[in-house]
Amino acid sequence: MSPADGGAVIVFRDVTDEHRENILNRQTLEAVFDAMPTAISVADPKTRRILKVNRAFSELVRRPAEEIVGLEPPFPWWEPGEEADGYAARDRTFHRVFRLPDGRPQPVEISLHYVPGDDGEPALRLALINDTSEERRMQQQLVQSSKLAAIGELAAGVAHEINNPLFAILGLTEFLLKEAEPASKAQQRLELIQQTGLEIKEIVRALLDFARENAEERHVVPLEDVVQATVDLVRRTNAHKGVELIDSYDTSRALVKASPNQLKQIFLNLIANARQAMPNGGTVRIDVRADGDWVAASVSDDGPGIEPDVLERIFEPFFTTRRSTGGTGLGLSVSLGIAESHGGSLTASSEAGDGSAFTLRLPRACEDQE
Ligand SMILES: Nc1ncnc2c1ncn2[C@@H]1O[C@H](COP(=O)(O)OP(=O)(O)OP(=O)(O)O)[C@@H](O)[C@H]1O
Ligand SMILES: [Mg+2]
């Protein structure tokens, strides 16, 4: 290109620039499209055939783009039996649960946008999809802890109401005991009343302790004490109906930095599961021990155990084999969430026919770690 070429050259250069700019625009768009953390699919608005997806979309549904482009509903990541709804082409946002190739659920939020063509009719259907697993987990935990808070409040109210009449009963019993003839039937019966009253007082105290504590507050405590308090609560409220609870502790009194109430919730869930697995009774063993830099607590039962395909899924939110008897499938997923938020883990092991064992492991803390 010599400068002498004049106007023609300038036009020619203009086109190059335009062309280059086009390519640049396209490449930039492609790069942005692929780098977006939000999963995006572009589809035909009528047939809903997928024309293009970005990398985040492939990652979300765990399939390569080549396997996705060209698909039409029902998509393989839909829950089995889910229908394509015949709604009008309008922008909207809704929640869905995708099924991953390994069967795990993937909760998502989908935002639909219709891009009009030259004729004003929708020409492209854009779906922006966000992974909401973490959000859901937080919500569930919130539901559980607010449920717990509500129970706590109720318990505190009830406990308060019970305390006053109980005080009267205990006071009067003591008064009558002073007047009763030693070794008489009346004295024996009064002593029985007094004992029972004191037991009620203990239950009320345990409930109040449970209610008073703030779930978010973390203290350095021996894990043993938390477990013991939970076992105590279960025994006092007879929530272990029909099963024998055996708790054992090593001599370390190893410490953890934790919210005792949240940890109690884990043990309550594990003990409830063990009991529900053994409707005809059995033994639940709870064992706490130090293990190097960790403290481990396991809850094991001699129930029917868990089949491998069930075992794979028990920590999923809403997974339950007890739907018909009121199971929500949240117990273990919430427990796992609590364990992980404490920097620990919750694992399960089971041989079908030979019971199940759940182990909570938490980092060991030291005395001055406030
Ligand atoms: N100790 C156990 N023995 C046998 N199966 C168990 C045991 N613990 C858990 N499971 C299995 O794991 C599933 C999920 O447990 P999870 O506690 O999350 O929910 P759930 O007990 O079914 O319902 P929820 O706890 O909300 O009442 C149970 O439905 C059951 O199939
Ligand atoms: Mg449960």
CSV table of N, CA and C in Angstrom, one decimal, residues 129-289:
chain,number,residue,atom,x,y,z
A,129,ILE,N,-28.5,-19.3,33.9
A,129,ILE,CA,-28.8,-20.3,34.9
A,129,ILE,C,-27.8,-20.2,36.0
A,130,ASN,N,-28.2,-20.0,37.2
A,130,ASN,CA,-27.3,-19.9,38.4
A,130,ASN,C,-27.5,-21.1,39.3
A,131,ASP,N,-26.3,-21.6,39.8
A,131,ASP,CA,-26.3,-22.7,40.8
A,131,ASP,C,-26.8,-22.1,42.1
A,132,THR,N,-27.8,-22.7,42.7
A,132,THR,CA,-28.3,-22.2,44.0
A,132,THR,C,-28.1,-23.2,45.1
A,133,SER,N,-27.2,-24.2,44.9
A,133,SER,CA,-27.0,-25.2,46.0
A,133,SER,C,-26.6,-24.6,47.3
A,134,GLU,N,-25.7,-23.7,47.2
A,134,GLU,CA,-25.1,-23.1,48.5
A,134,GLU,C,-26.3,-22.3,49.2
A,135,GLU,N,-27.0,-21.5,48.3
A,135,GLU,CA,-28.1,-20.7,48.8
A,135,GLU,C,-29.1,-21.6,49.5
A,136,ARG,N,-29.4,-22.7,48.8
A,136,ARG,CA,-30.4,-23.6,49.4
A,136,ARG,C,-30.0,-24.2,50.7
A,137,ARG,N,-28.7,-24.6,50.7
A,137,ARG,CA,-28.1,-25.2,51.9
A,137,ARG,C,-28.2,-24.2,53.1
A,138,MET,N,-27.9,-22.9,52.8
A,138,MET,CA,-28.0,-21.9,53.8
A,138,MET,C,-29.4,-21.7,54.3
A,139,GLN,N,-30.4,-21.7,53.3
A,139,GLN,CA,-31.8,-21.5,53.7
A,139,GLN,C,-32.3,-22.7,54.6
A,140,GLN,N,-31.8,-23.9,54.2
A,140,GLN,CA,-32.3,-25.1,55.0
A,140,GLN,C,-31.7,-24.9,56.4
A,141,GLN,N,-30.5,-24.5,56.5
A,141,GLN,CA,-29.9,-24.4,57.8
A,141,GLN,C,-30.6,-23.3,58.6
A,142,LEU,N,-31.0,-22.3,57.9
A,142,LEU,CA,-31.8,-21.2,58.5
A,142,LEU,C,-33.1,-21.7,59.0
A,143,VAL,N,-33.8,-22.5,58.1
A,143,VAL,CA,-35.1,-23.1,58.5
A,143,VAL,C,-34.9,-23.9,59.7
A,144,GLN,N,-33.9,-24.8,59.7
A,144,GLN,CA,-33.6,-25.7,60.9
A,144,GLN,C,-33.3,-24.9,62.1
A,145,SER,N,-32.4,-23.8,61.9
A,145,SER,CA,-32.1,-23.1,63.2
A,145,SER,C,-33.2,-22.2,63.6
A,146,SER,N,-34.1,-21.8,62.7
A,146,SER,CA,-35.2,-21.0,63.2
A,146,SER,C,-36.2,-21.9,63.8
A,147,LYS,N,-36.3,-23.1,63.2
A,147,LYS,CA,-37.2,-24.1,63.9
A,147,LYS,C,-36.8,-24.3,65.3
A,148,LEU,N,-35.4,-24.5,65.4
A,148,LEU,CA,-34.8,-24.8,66.7
A,148,LEU,C,-35.0,-23.6,67.6
A,149,ALA,N,-34.9,-22.4,67.1
A,149,ALA,CA,-35.1,-21.2,67.9
A,149,ALA,C,-36.5,-21.1,68.4
A,150,ALA,N,-37.5,-21.4,67.5
A,150,ALA,CA,-38.9,-21.4,67.8
A,150,ALA,C,-39.2,-22.4,68.9
A,151,ILE,N,-38.6,-23.6,68.8
A,151,ILE,CA,-38.7,-24.7,69.8
A,151,ILE,C,-38.1,-24.2,71.1
A,152,GLY,N,-37.0,-23.5,71.0
A,152,GLY,CA,-36.3,-23.0,72.2
A,152,GLY,C,-37.2,-22.0,72.9
A,153,GLU,N,-37.8,-21.1,72.1
A,153,GLU,CA,-38.6,-20.1,72.7
A,153,GLU,C,-39.8,-20.7,73.4
A,154,LEU,N,-40.4,-21.6,72.7
A,154,LEU,CA,-41.6,-22.3,73.3
A,154,LEU,C,-41.2,-23.0,74.6
A,155,ALA,N,-40.0,-23.7,74.5
A,155,ALA,CA,-39.5,-24.5,75.6
A,155,ALA,C,-39.3,-23.6,76.8
A,156,ALA,N,-38.7,-22.4,76.5
A,156,ALA,CA,-38.4,-21.5,77.6
A,156,ALA,C,-39.7,-21.0,78.2
A,157,GLY,N,-40.7,-20.7,77.4
A,157,GLY,CA,-42.0,-20.3,77.9
A,157,GLY,C,-42.6,-21.4,78.8
A,158,VAL,N,-42.7,-22.6,78.2
A,158,VAL,CA,-43.3,-23.7,79.0
A,158,VAL,C,-42.5,-24.0,80.3
A,159,ALA,N,-41.2,-23.9,80.2
A,159,ALA,CA,-40.4,-24.2,81.3
A,159,ALA,C,-40.7,-23.2,82.4
A,160,HIS,N,-40.8,-22.0,82.0
A,160,HIS,CA,-41.1,-20.9,83.0
A,160,HIS,C,-42.5,-21.2,83.7
A,161,GLU,N,-43.5,-21.5,82.9
A,161,GLU,CA,-44.8,-21.8,83.4
A,161,GLU,C,-44.8,-23.0,84.3
A,162,ILE,N,-44.0,-24.0,84.0
A,162,ILE,CA,-44.0,-25.2,84.8
A,162,ILE,C,-43.2,-24.9,86.1
A,163,ASN,N,-42.2,-24.1,86.1
A,163,ASN,CA,-41.4,-23.9,87.3
A,163,ASN,C,-42.2,-23.4,88.5
A,164,ASN,N,-43.1,-22.5,88.3
A,164,ASN,CA,-43.9,-21.9,89.4
A,164,ASN,C,-44.7,-22.9,90.1
A,165,PRO,N,-45.6,-23.6,89.4
A,165,PRO,CA,-46.4,-24.7,90.2
A,165,PRO,C,-45.5,-25.7,90.7
A,166,LEU,N,-44.4,-26.0,90.0
A,166,LEU,CA,-43.5,-27.1,90.5
A,166,LEU,C,-42.9,-26.7,91.8
A,167,PHE,N,-42.6,-25.4,91.9
A,167,PHE,CA,-42.0,-24.9,93.1
A,167,PHE,C,-42.9,-25.1,94.3
A,168,ALA,N,-44.2,-24.8,94.0
A,168,ALA,CA,-45.3,-25.0,95.0
A,168,ALA,C,-45.3,-26.5,95.4
A,169,ILE,N,-45.3,-27.4,94.5
A,169,ILE,CA,-45.4,-28.8,94.8
A,169,ILE,C,-44.3,-29.2,95.6
A,170,LEU,N,-43.1,-28.9,95.2
A,170,LEU,CA,-41.9,-29.3,95.9
A,170,LEU,C,-41.8,-28.7,97.3
A,171,GLY,N,-42.2,-27.4,97.4
A,171,GLY,CA,-42.3,-26.8,98.7
A,171,GLY,C,-43.2,-27.5,99.7
A,172,LEU,N,-44.4,-27.7,99.2
A,172,LEU,CA,-45.5,-28.3,100.0
A,172,LEU,C,-45.1,-29.7,100.4
A,173,THR,N,-44.5,-30.5,99.5
A,173,THR,CA,-44.1,-31.8,99.7
A,173,THR,C,-43.0,-31.9,100.9
A,174,GLU,N,-42.1,-30.9,100.8
A,174,GLU,CA,-41.1,-30.9,101.8
A,174,GLU,C,-41.7,-30.6,103.2
A,175,PHE,N,-42.7,-29.7,103.2
A,175,PHE,CA,-43.4,-29.3,104.4
A,175,PHE,C,-44.1,-30.6,105.0
A,176,LEU,N,-44.8,-31.3,104.1
A,176,LEU,CA,-45.5,-32.5,104.6
A,176,LEU,C,-44.6,-33.6,105.0
A,177,LEU,N,-43.4,-33.7,104.4
A,177,LEU,CA,-42.4,-34.7,104.7
A,177,LEU,C,-42.0,-34.5,106.2
A,178,LYS,N,-41.8,-33.2,106.6
A,178,LYS,CA,-41.4,-32.9,107.9
A,178,LYS,C,-42.4,-33.4,109.0
A,179,GLU,N,-43.7,-33.4,108.5
A,179,GLU,CA,-44.8,-33.8,109.5
A,179,GLU,C,-45.0,-35.3,109.4
A,180,ALA,N,-44.6,-36.0,108.3
A,180,ALA,CA,-44.9,-37.4,108.2
A,180,ALA,C,-44.2,-38.2,109.2
A,181,GLU,N,-44.9,-39.3,109.6
A,181,GLU,CA,-44.3,-40.2,110.5
A,181,GLU,C,-43.2,-41.0,109.8
A,182,PRO,N,-42.0,-41.0,110.4
A,182,PRO,CA,-40.9,-41.7,109.8
A,182,PRO,C,-41.3,-43.2,109.4
A,183,ALA,N,-40.8,-43.6,108.2
A,183,ALA,CA,-41.0,-45.0,107.7
A,183,ALA,C,-42.4,-45.3,107.5
A,184,SER,N,-43.3,-44.3,107.5
A,184,SER,CA,-44.7,-44.7,107.2
A,184,SER,C,-44.9,-44.7,105.7
A,185,LYS,N,-46.1,-45.3,105.3
A,185,LYS,CA,-46.5,-45.3,103.8
A,185,LYS,C,-46.5,-43.9,103.3
A,186,ALA,N,-47.1,-43.0,104.1
A,186,ALA,CA,-47.3,-41.6,103.7
A,186,ALA,C,-45.9,-41.0,103.3
A,187,GLN,N,-44.9,-41.3,104.2
A,187,GLN,CA,-43.6,-40.7,104.0
A,187,GLN,C,-43.0,-41.2,102.7
A,188,GLN,N,-43.1,-42.6,102.5
A,188,GLN,CA,-42.6,-43.2,101.2
A,188,GLN,C,-43.2,-42.5,100.0
A,189,ARG,N,-44.5,-42.3,100.1
A,189,ARG,CA,-45.2,-41.7,98.9
A,189,ARG,C,-44.8,-40.3,98.7
A,190,LEU,N,-44.7,-39.6,99.8
A,190,LEU,CA,-44.2,-38.2,99.7
A,190,LEU,C,-42.8,-38.1,99.1
A,191,GLU,N,-42.0,-39.0,99.5
A,191,GLU,CA,-40.6,-39.0,98.9
A,191,GLU,C,-40.6,-39.3,97.4
A,192,LEU,N,-41.5,-40.2,97.0
A,192,LEU,CA,-41.7,-40.5,95.6
A,192,LEU,C,-42.1,-39.2,94.8
A,193,ILE,N,-43.1,-38.5,95.4
A,193,ILE,CA,-43.5,-37.3,94.8
A,193,ILE,C,-42.4,-36.3,94.7
A,194,GLN,N,-41.6,-36.2,95.7
A,194,GLN,CA,-40.5,-35.3,95.7
A,194,GLN,C,-39.5,-35.6,94.6
A,195,GLN,N,-39.1,-36.9,94.6
A,195,GLN,CA,-38.2,-37.4,93.5
A,195,GLN,C,-38.6,-37.1,92.1
A,196,THR,N,-39.9,-37.4,91.9
A,196,THR,CA,-40.5,-37.1,90.6
A,196,THR,C,-40.5,-35.6,90.3
A,197,GLY,N,-40.8,-34.8,91.3
A,197,GLY,CA,-40.8,-33.4,91.1
A,197,GLY,C,-39.4,-32.9,90.7
A,198,LEU,N,-38.4,-33.4,91.4
A,198,LEU,CA,-37.0,-33.0,91.1
A,198,LEU,C,-36.6,-33.4,89.7
A,199,GLU,N,-37.1,-34.6,89.3
A,199,GLU,CA,-36.8,-35.0,87.9
A,199,GLU,C,-37.4,-34.0,86.9
A,200,ILE,N,-38.6,-33.6,87.2
A,200,ILE,CA,-39.2,-32.6,86.3
A,200,ILE,C,-38.4,-31.3,86.2
A,201,LYS,N,-37.9,-31.0,87.4
A,201,LYS,CA,-37.1,-29.8,87.5
A,201,LYS,C,-35.8,-29.9,86.6
A,202,GLU,N,-35.2,-31.1,86.6
A,202,GLU,CA,-34.0,-31.3,85.8
A,202,GLU,C,-34.4,-31.2,84.3
A,203,ILE,N,-35.5,-31.8,83.9
A,203,ILE,CA,-35.9,-31.7,82.5
A,203,ILE,C,-36.1,-30.3,82.1
A,204,VAL,N,-36.7,-29.5,83.0
A,204,VAL,CA,-37.0,-28.1,82.7
A,204,VAL,C,-35.6,-27.4,82.5
A,205,ARG,N,-34.7,-27.7,83.4
A,205,ARG,CA,-33.4,-27.0,83.4
A,205,ARG,C,-32.7,-27.3,82.1
A,206,ALA,N,-32.7,-28.6,81.7
A,206,ALA,CA,-32.0,-29.0,80.4
A,206,ALA,C,-32.7,-28.3,79.2
A,207,LEU,N,-34.0,-28.2,79.3
A,207,LEU,CA,-34.7,-27.5,78.2
A,207,LEU,C,-34.3,-26.0,78.1
A,208,LEU,N,-34.2,-25.4,79.3
A,208,LEU,CA,-33.9,-24.0,79.4
A,208,LEU,C,-32.5,-23.7,78.9
A,209,ASP,N,-31.5,-24.6,79.3
A,209,ASP,CA,-30.1,-24.5,78.9
A,209,ASP,C,-30.1,-24.5,77.4
A,210,PHE,N,-30.8,-25.4,76.8
A,210,PHE,CA,-30.9,-25.6,75.4
A,210,PHE,C,-31.4,-24.4,74.7
A,211,ALA,N,-32.5,-23.8,75.3
A,211,ALA,CA,-33.1,-22.7,74.7
A,211,ALA,C,-32.3,-21.4,74.8
A,212,ARG,N,-31.6,-21.3,75.9
A,212,ARG,CA,-30.9,-20.0,76.1
A,212,ARG,C,-29.7,-19.7,75.2
A,213,GLU,N,-29.1,-20.8,74.8
A,213,GLU,CA,-27.8,-20.7,74.1
A,213,GLU,C,-28.0,-20.1,72.7
A,214,ASN,N,-27.2,-19.2,72.3
A,214,ASN,CA,-27.2,-18.6,71.0
A,214,ASN,C,-26.5,-19.6,70.0
A,215,ALA,N,-27.2,-20.0,68.9
A,215,ALA,CA,-26.6,-21.0,68.0
A,215,ALA,C,-25.3,-20.4,67.3
A,216,GLU,N,-25.2,-19.1,67.2
A,216,GLU,CA,-24.0,-18.6,66.5
A,216,GLU,C,-22.8,-18.5,67.3
A,217,GLU,N,-23.0,-18.5,68.7
A,217,GLU,CA,-21.8,-18.3,69.5
A,217,GLU,C,-21.0,-19.5,69.6
A,218,ARG,N,-19.7,-19.3,69.4
A,218,ARG,CA,-18.8,-20.4,69.5
A,218,ARG,C,-17.9,-20.3,70.8
A,219,HIS,N,-17.8,-21.4,71.5
A,219,HIS,CA,-16.9,-21.5,72.7
A,219,HIS,C,-15.9,-22.6,72.5
A,220,VAL,N,-14.9,-22.5,73.3
A,220,VAL,CA,-14.0,-23.7,73.4
A,220,VAL,C,-14.5,-24.6,74.5
A,221,VAL,N,-15.0,-25.8,74.1
A,221,VAL,CA,-15.6,-26.7,75.0
A,221,VAL,C,-15.1,-28.1,74.8
A,222,PRO,N,-15.1,-29.0,75.8
A,222,PRO,CA,-14.8,-30.4,75.6
A,222,PRO,C,-15.9,-31.0,74.8
A,223,LEU,N,-15.6,-31.7,73.7
A,223,LEU,CA,-16.7,-32.3,72.9
A,223,LEU,C,-17.5,-33.2,73.7
A,224,GLU,N,-16.8,-33.9,74.6
A,224,GLU,CA,-17.4,-34.8,75.6
A,224,GLU,C,-18.6,-34.2,76.3
A,225,ASP,N,-18.5,-32.9,76.7
A,225,ASP,CA,-19.6,-32.3,77.5
A,225,ASP,C,-20.8,-32.0,76.6
A,226,VAL,N,-20.5,-31.7,75.3
A,226,VAL,CA,-21.7,-31.4,74.4
A,226,VAL,C,-22.4,-32.8,74.2
A,227,VAL,N,-21.6,-33.8,74.0
A,227,VAL,CA,-22.3,-35.1,73.7
A,227,VAL,C,-23.0,-35.6,75.0
A,228,GLN,N,-22.4,-35.4,76.1
A,228,GLN,CA,-23.0,-35.8,77.3
A,228,GLN,C,-24.4,-35.1,77.6
A,229,ALA,N,-24.3,-33.8,77.3
A,229,ALA,CA,-25.5,-33.0,77.5
A,229,ALA,C,-26.6,-33.4,76.6
A,230,THR,N,-26.3,-33.8,75.3
A,230,THR,CA,-27.3,-34.2,74.4
A,230,THR,C,-27.9,-35.6,74.8
A,231,VAL,N,-27.0,-36.5,75.2
A,231,VAL,CA,-27.4,-37.8,75.6
A,231,VAL,C,-28.4,-37.7,76.8
A,232,ASP,N,-28.0,-36.8,77.7
A,232,ASP,CA,-28.8,-36.5,78.9
A,232,ASP,C,-30.2,-36.0,78.5
A,233,LEU,N,-30.2,-35.1,77.5
A,233,LEU,CA,-31.5,-34.5,77.1
A,233,LEU,C,-32.4,-35.6,76.5
A,234,VAL,N,-31.7,-36.4,75.6
A,234,VAL,CA,-32.5,-37.5,75.0
A,234,VAL,C,-33.0,-38.5,76.0
A,235,ARG,N,-32.2,-38.8,77.0
A,235,ARG,CA,-32.6,-39.7,78.0
A,235,ARG,C,-33.8,-39.2,78.9
A,236,ARG,N,-33.6,-37.9,79.2
A,236,ARG,CA,-34.6,-37.3,80.1
A,236,ARG,C,-36.0,-37.1,79.4
A,237,THR,N,-35.9,-36.8,78.1
A,237,THR,CA,-37.2,-36.6,77.4
A,237,THR,C,-37.7,-37.9,76.8
A,238,ASN,N,-36.9,-39.0,77.0
A,238,ASN,CA,-37.3,-40.3,76.6
A,238,ASN,C,-37.4,-40.4,75.1
A,239,ALA,N,-36.6,-39.5,74.3
A,239,ALA,CA,-36.7,-39.5,72.9
A,239,ALA,C,-36.0,-40.7,72.3
A,240,HIS,N,-35.4,-41.5,73.1
A,240,HIS,CA,-34.7,-42.7,72.5
A,240,HIS,C,-35.6,-43.9,72.5
A,241,LYS,N,-36.8,-43.7,72.9
A,241,LYS,CA,-37.8,-44.8,73.0
A,241,LYS,C,-37.4,-46.2,72.5
A,242,GLY,N,-37.2,-47.1,73.3
A,242,GLY,CA,-37.0,-48.5,72.8
A,242,GLY,C,-35.6,-48.9,72.5
A,243,VAL,N,-34.7,-47.9,72.4
A,243,VAL,CA,-33.3,-48.3,72.1
A,243,VAL,C,-32.4,-48.0,73.3
A,244,GLU,N,-31.4,-48.7,73.4
A,244,GLU,CA,-30.4,-48.5,74.6
A,244,GLU,C,-29.3,-47.5,74.1
A,245,LEU,N,-29.1,-46.5,74.9
A,245,LEU,CA,-28.0,-45.5,74.5
A,245,LEU,C,-26.8,-45.8,75.4
A,246,ILE,N,-25.7,-46.1,74.7
A,246,ILE,CA,-24.4,-46.3,75.5
A,246,ILE,C,-23.4,-45.3,75.1
A,247,ASP,N,-23.0,-44.4,76.0
A,247,ASP,CA,-22.0,-43.4,75.6
A,247,ASP,C,-20.7,-43.7,76.3
A,248,SER,N,-19.6,-43.5,75.6
A,248,SER,CA,-18.3,-43.7,76.2
A,248,SER,C,-17.3,-42.7,75.7
A,249,TYR,N,-16.4,-42.4,76.6
A,249,TYR,CA,-15.4,-41.2,76.3
A,249,TYR,C,-14.0,-41.7,76.7
A,250,ASP,N,-13.1,-41.2,75.9
A,250,ASP,CA,-11.7,-41.5,76.3
A,250,ASP,C,-11.3,-40.5,77.4
A,251,THR,N,-10.1,-40.5,77.8
A,251,THR,CA,-9.7,-39.7,79.0
A,251,THR,C,-9.2,-38.3,78.6
A,252,SER,N,-9.2,-38.0,77.3
A,252,SER,CA,-8.6,-36.7,76.9
A,252,SER,C,-9.3,-35.5,77.2
A,253,ARG,N,-10.7,-35.5,77.3
A,253,ARG,CA,-11.5,-34.3,77.4
A,253,ARG,C,-11.1,-33.3,76.3
A,254,ALA,N,-10.9,-33.8,75.1
A,254,ALA,CA,-10.4,-33.0,74.0
A,254,ALA,C,-11.3,-31.8,73.7
A,255,LEU,N,-10.8,-30.7,73.4
A,255,LEU,CA,-11.6,-29.5,73.2
A,255,LEU,C,-11.9,-29.2,71.7
A,256,VAL,N,-13.0,-28.6,71.5
A,256,VAL,CA,-13.3,-28.1,70.1
A,256,VAL,C,-13.8,-26.6,70.3
A,257,LYS,N,-13.6,-25.8,69.2
A,257,LYS,CA,-14.2,-24.5,69.2
A,257,LYS,C,-15.5,-24.6,68.4
A,258,ALA,N,-16.6,-24.4,69.1
A,258,ALA,CA,-17.9,-24.8,68.4
A,258,ALA,C,-19.1,-24.1,69.0
A,259,SER,N,-20.2,-24.1,68.3
A,259,SER,CA,-21.4,-23.7,68.8
A,259,SER,C,-22.1,-25.0,69.4
A,260,PRO,N,-22.1,-25.1,70.7
A,260,PRO,CA,-22.6,-26.3,71.3
A,260,PRO,C,-24.0,-26.7,70.9
A,261,ASN,N,-24.8,-25.7,70.7
A,261,ASN,CA,-26.2,-26.0,70.3
A,261,ASN,C,-26.3,-26.6,68.9
A,262,GLN,N,-25.4,-26.1,68.0
A,262,GLN,CA,-25.4,-26.7,66.6
A,262,GLN,C,-24.9,-28.1,66.7
A,263,LEU,N,-23.9,-28.3,67.5
A,263,LEU,CA,-23.3,-29.7,67.6
A,263,LEU,C,-24.4,-30.6,68.2
A,264,LYS,N,-25.1,-30.1,69.2
A,264,LYS,CA,-26.2,-30.9,69.8
A,264,LYS,C,-27.2,-31.3,68.7
A,265,GLN,N,-27.4,-30.4,67.8
A,265,GLN,CA,-28.4,-30.7,66.7
A,265,GLN,C,-27.9,-31.8,65.9
A,266,ILE,N,-26.6,-31.9,65.6
A,266,ILE,CA,-26.0,-33.0,64.8
A,266,ILE,C,-26.3,-34.3,65.6
A,267,PHE,N,-26.0,-34.3,66.9
A,267,PHE,CA,-26.1,-35.6,67.6
A,267,PHE,C,-27.6,-36.0,67.8
A,268,LEU,N,-28.5,-35.0,67.9
A,268,LEU,CA,-29.9,-35.3,68.0
A,268,LEU,C,-30.4,-35.9,66.7
A,269,ASN,N,-29.9,-35.4,65.6
A,269,ASN,CA,-30.3,-36.0,64.3
A,269,ASN,C,-29.7,-37.4,64.1
A,270,LEU,N,-28.5,-37.6,64.5
A,270,LEU,CA,-27.9,-38.9,64.3
A,270,LEU,C,-28.6,-40.0,65.3
A,271,ILE,N,-28.9,-39.5,66.5
A,271,ILE,CA,-29.6,-40.5,67.4
A,271,ILE,C,-31.0,-40.8,66.9
A,272,ALA,N,-31.7,-39.7,66.4
A,272,ALA,CA,-33.0,-39.9,65.9
A,272,ALA,C,-33.0,-40.9,64.7
A,273,ASN,N,-32.0,-40.7,63.8
A,273,ASN,CA,-31.9,-41.6,62.6
A,273,ASN,C,-31.7,-43.1,63.1
A,274,ALA,N,-30.8,-43.2,64.1
A,274,ALA,CA,-30.4,-44.6,64.5
A,274,ALA,C,-31.7,-45.2,65.1
A,275,ARG,N,-32.4,-44.4,65.9
A,275,ARG,CA,-33.6,-45.0,66.5
A,275,ARG,C,-34.7,-45.4,65.5
A,276,GLN,N,-34.8,-44.5,64.5
A,276,GLN,CA,-35.8,-44.7,63.4
A,276,GLN,C,-35.4,-46.0,62.6
A,277,ALA,N,-34.1,-46.2,62.5
A,277,ALA,CA,-33.6,-47.4,61.8
A,277,ALA,C,-33.9,-48.7,62.5
A,278,MET,N,-34.2,-48.6,63.8
A,278,MET,CA,-34.4,-49.8,64.6
A,278,MET,C,-35.7,-49.7,65.4
A,279,PRO,N,-36.8,-49.9,64.6
A,279,PRO,CA,-38.2,-49.7,65.2
A,279,PRO,C,-38.4,-50.8,66.2
A,280,ASN,N,-37.7,-51.9,66.2
A,280,ASN,CA,-37.9,-53.0,67.2
A,280,ASN,C,-36.8,-52.9,68.3
A,281,GLY,N,-36.2,-51.8,68.4
A,281,GLY,CA,-35.2,-51.7,69.5
A,281,GLY,C,-33.8,-52.1,69.0
A,282,GLY,N,-32.8,-51.8,69.8
A,282,GLY,CA,-31.4,-52.1,69.5
A,282,GLY,C,-30.5,-51.2,70.4
A,283,THR,N,-29.3,-51.1,70.0
A,283,THR,CA,-28.3,-50.3,70.8
A,283,THR,C,-27.7,-49.2,69.9
A,284,VAL,N,-27.7,-48.0,70.5
A,284,VAL,CA,-27.0,-46.9,69.9
A,284,VAL,C,-25.7,-46.6,70.7
A,285,ARG,N,-24.6,-46.7,70.1
A,285,ARG,CA,-23.3,-46.4,70.8
A,285,ARG,C,-22.8,-45.1,70.4
A,286,ILE,N,-22.4,-44.3,71.4
A,286,ILE,CA,-21.8,-43.0,71.1
A,286,ILE,C,-20.5,-42.9,71.7
A,287,ASP,N,-19.5,-42.6,70.9
A,287,ASP,CA,-18.1,-42.7,71.4
A,287,ASP,C,-17.4,-41.5,71.0
A,288,VAL,N,-16.7,-40.9,72.0
A,288,VAL,CA,-15.9,-39.6,71.8
A,288,VAL,C,-14.5,-39.9,72.1
A,289,ARG,N,-13.6,-39.5,71.2
A,289,ARG,CA,-12.2,-39.7,71.4
A,289,ARG,C,-11.3,-38.7,70.7
